[in-house]
Amino acid sequence: MSEEKPASLKEAALYFHEFPKPGKLEITATKPLANTRDLALAYSPGVATPCEEIAANPQDVYRYTSKGNLVAVISNGTAVLGLGNIGALASKPVMEGKAVLFKKFAGIDSIDIEVNEQDPKKFIEIVAPLEPSFGGVNLEDIKAPDCFEIEEQLRARMNIPVFHDDQHGTAIIVAAAVINAMKLVGKDIGKVKICTSGAGAAAIACMNMLIAVGAKRENIWIADSKGLVTRKRDNSVDRWRGAFAQDTDKTELAQVMAGADIYVGLSAAGALKPEMMKDMAENPLILALSNPIPEIMPELARQTRPDAMVCTGRSDYPNQVNNVLCFPFLFRGALDCGATVINEEMKAAAAHAIARLAHEPGLEASAHGVPAIFGRDYLIPNPFDQRLILRIAPAVAKAAMESGVAKRPIEDWSAYRDSLRRFVFRSGMVMKPMIELAEGKGKRIAFADGEDERVLRATQVILEDGIGRPILIGRPSVIETRIERFGLTIKPGQDFEVINPEDDPRYREYVSLFHSLVGRKGVTPDTARTIVRTNTTVIGALAVKRGEADALICGLQGRFIKHARDIQSVIGLADDTSQLSALSMLIMNRGVFFLADTYVNIDPSVDEIVTITLQARDHLKRFNIEAKAALLSYSNFGSREGPTSAKMREVYGRLKTLAPDLMVDGEMQGDLAISEDLRRTYIPDSVLRGEANLLIFPNLESANLSMTLLKELNNALPVGPILMGTKQPAHILAPTVTSRGIVNMTAIAATEALANGG
């Protein structure tokens, strides 16, 4: 296949798996192997020491190896997705995908193991001895009833969690959907009638899970490919299905659907006929989970029963029952407390945690245009809701501890939740000092884009976390309508102030102040009135100027430089500067880096770069980070002459005089800024130690290009830009910012306001 991107889904999938290198996984070392000493510590002779410690105390394996964060994804390929028994080798892309999901959603390292053995007893004998290597085993795509025996035996023999996701992952999410659906329509789960088509691994696990959360076995009816599972079918029912056999002469599921409150489909496309739905109970819940085509399409289900609540396994419909909602976070909690097993209490805790999350307003909008508001089309959270790990992992770990299966109980829950937050919001660790400083101080933050959904969702978080007091600029009717649509609980006038651009009692005073500031810059009184009525950045800046707000956040619409000019015109420049500048933060796997000036000055002078560097240093202090500044150029300490190298060399001289305690060096190329060893080949006595974390560029072109390339190449999380040089705090958001990014910038603005006015 050529490396040209193909058009069809099949070709695109093949291209995706082949390029730029085959497969979806690679192994990355967590320790450096840069020199002979590193090698001696990583392998012989140094490695003998942790080996001896583990031999003396087996629990030390979790201190000195990756076992505690390593899961094996194991399959024999006998029931792969909708493909059936395609064998172990052909199942490898799926198992690699599962391992990728573990890493992406929960930070768990995973290795896929495809076992070419279909005899359950032999399979068990192959897998059980692998226990020393892994912290847990995720069984995948193994046919029923073999999977029941395999999981049962491995759980008994292995002292680590063994979990067949096809069974229990689906079951946990189905249970969460049932809990919420019954709560929504006011039904008692202990009294509802449940009819199920399909009696494989997932179906049996779902029924057992529903019993664990309150359903009654006598109210459950199951049908397989041979018809209704009854006591009269002793010769065609194994012990797992037999546990749900009903004492009846009826033979088909359609015969018992009357009065059913819940239908669970884990069988085949079209298994649920419209006529089977007509006599179901009021407000039925339909879980049609066959993929890619469900037992009944949601449109037909609602056409037949407009009062029905519908879940599918598809991503293009609301209420998707997707195992990724559960298994990464379940394992995260189990691994973190050293659980020896994943028991019923832990699974039930996960189901209830998922159900509870659906009642919280979504941090971001849900898919399909459906608002993230608890209701018929939002019974379970979006699979990409970043809070899933924050809710499920602690609930699972707590259940493991309470049920006595945790070998390493969590002692500091606050620290544990912080670690999870840092994983989810990669800005968490570096933002924590800012957020803690802002909490409870009540700084008033004006938002120029007060009608934007992201601002409204951020406002909810800002108020809940006590980061500040939002002032939203926008039309009250629009704000109220959108708050209701997005399922938020904040109330205008009660929780936050609104400045209405169309009708604010301070309008005349705003116009008068604005004209006094810009009247001699070509702005007539009529123009001033129009601007104050239509330009929300100017309105927010005037509120800050008048002392009605402590900081401004704007920029979701329009050009950055236009917002910067409006801010400078109204708020003005700080006393120690002659220009605005922008500091960008990039959070990468290797650390946090700050870059300046990334947005404002095209070709800053020596004096301007000196000021930018000192302002950036002061910002880093607010993050509790000591600045280690590298002055970048195409030249290394005079190796090549030119205007920018000379400029950066002069900047270095000025900084050494003005800020002798600042850890700074240059001019230098980018590799020297990162590598101390390379740097020392030029300047052995450089004061700059380790990696530079503050990268100062000679012009806007180099700064902006470097920032955007680093962000994309490293999948970095950007924070900012942080606008520097204003008399009072004001920041211009990137148009692509998320609501979490707005929360972060709010904390930054609030701490600046505290520094300005206490």
PDB file of C-alpha atoms in Angstrom, residues 169-181 189 206 209-213 285 287 321 347-348 351-352 354-355 380:
ATOM      1  CA  GLY A 169     -17.475  -4.159  31.483  1.00  0.00           C
ATOM      2  CA  THR A 170     -20.705  -4.275  29.541  1.00  0.00           C
ATOM      3  CA  ALA A 171     -22.594  -5.427  32.635  1.00  0.00           C
ATOM      4  CA  ILE A 172     -21.404  -2.510  34.761  1.00  0.00           C
ATOM      5  CA  ILE A 173     -22.479   0.087  32.190  1.00  0.00           C
ATOM      6  CA  VAL A 174     -25.814  -1.645  31.603  1.00  0.00           C
ATOM      7  CA  ALA A 175     -26.377  -1.587  35.366  1.00  0.00           C
ATOM      8  CA  ALA A 176     -25.617   2.139  35.474  1.00  0.00           C
ATOM      9  CA  ALA A 177     -28.101   2.774  32.658  1.00  0.00           C
ATOM     10  CA  VAL A 178     -30.785   0.694  34.391  1.00  0.00           C
ATOM     11  CA  ILE A 179     -30.220   2.439  37.745  1.00  0.00           C
ATOM     12  CA  ASN A 180     -30.666   5.845  36.158  1.00  0.00           C
ATOM     13  CA  ALA A 181     -33.530   4.915  33.857  1.00  0.00           C
ATOM     14  CA  ILE A 189     -35.570  -1.936  40.296  1.00  0.00           C
ATOM     15  CA  CYS A 206     -25.407  -8.282  32.790  1.00  0.00           C
ATOM     16  CA  MET A 209     -24.830  -7.414  37.718  1.00  0.00           C
ATOM     17  CA  LEU A 210     -28.447  -6.242  37.683  1.00  0.00           C
ATOM     18  CA  ILE A 211     -29.155  -8.629  40.549  1.00  0.00           C
ATOM     19  CA  ALA A 212     -26.185  -7.112  42.395  1.00  0.00           C
ATOM     20  CA  VAL A 213     -27.772  -3.643  42.114  1.00  0.00           C
ATOM     21  CA  LEU A 285     -35.911   0.877  28.669  1.00  0.00           C
ATOM     22  CA  LEU A 287     -30.831  -1.678  25.576  1.00  0.00           C
ATOM     23  CA  VAL A 321     -22.944   1.483  26.187  1.00  0.00           C
ATOM     24  CA  LYS A 347     -18.168  -3.761  40.168  1.00  0.00           C
ATOM     25  CA  ALA A 348     -21.292  -2.453  41.892  1.00  0.00           C
ATOM     26  CA  ALA A 351     -21.853   1.023  38.285  1.00  0.00           C
ATOM     27  CA  HIS A 352     -23.150   3.440  40.921  1.00  0.00           C
ATOM     28  CA  ILE A 354     -21.068   5.938  36.539  1.00  0.00           C
ATOM     29  CA  ALA A 355     -24.762   6.411  37.274  1.00  0.00           C
ATOM     30  CA  ILE A 380     -25.010   7.400  31.103  1.00  0.00           C
TER      31      ILE A 380
END
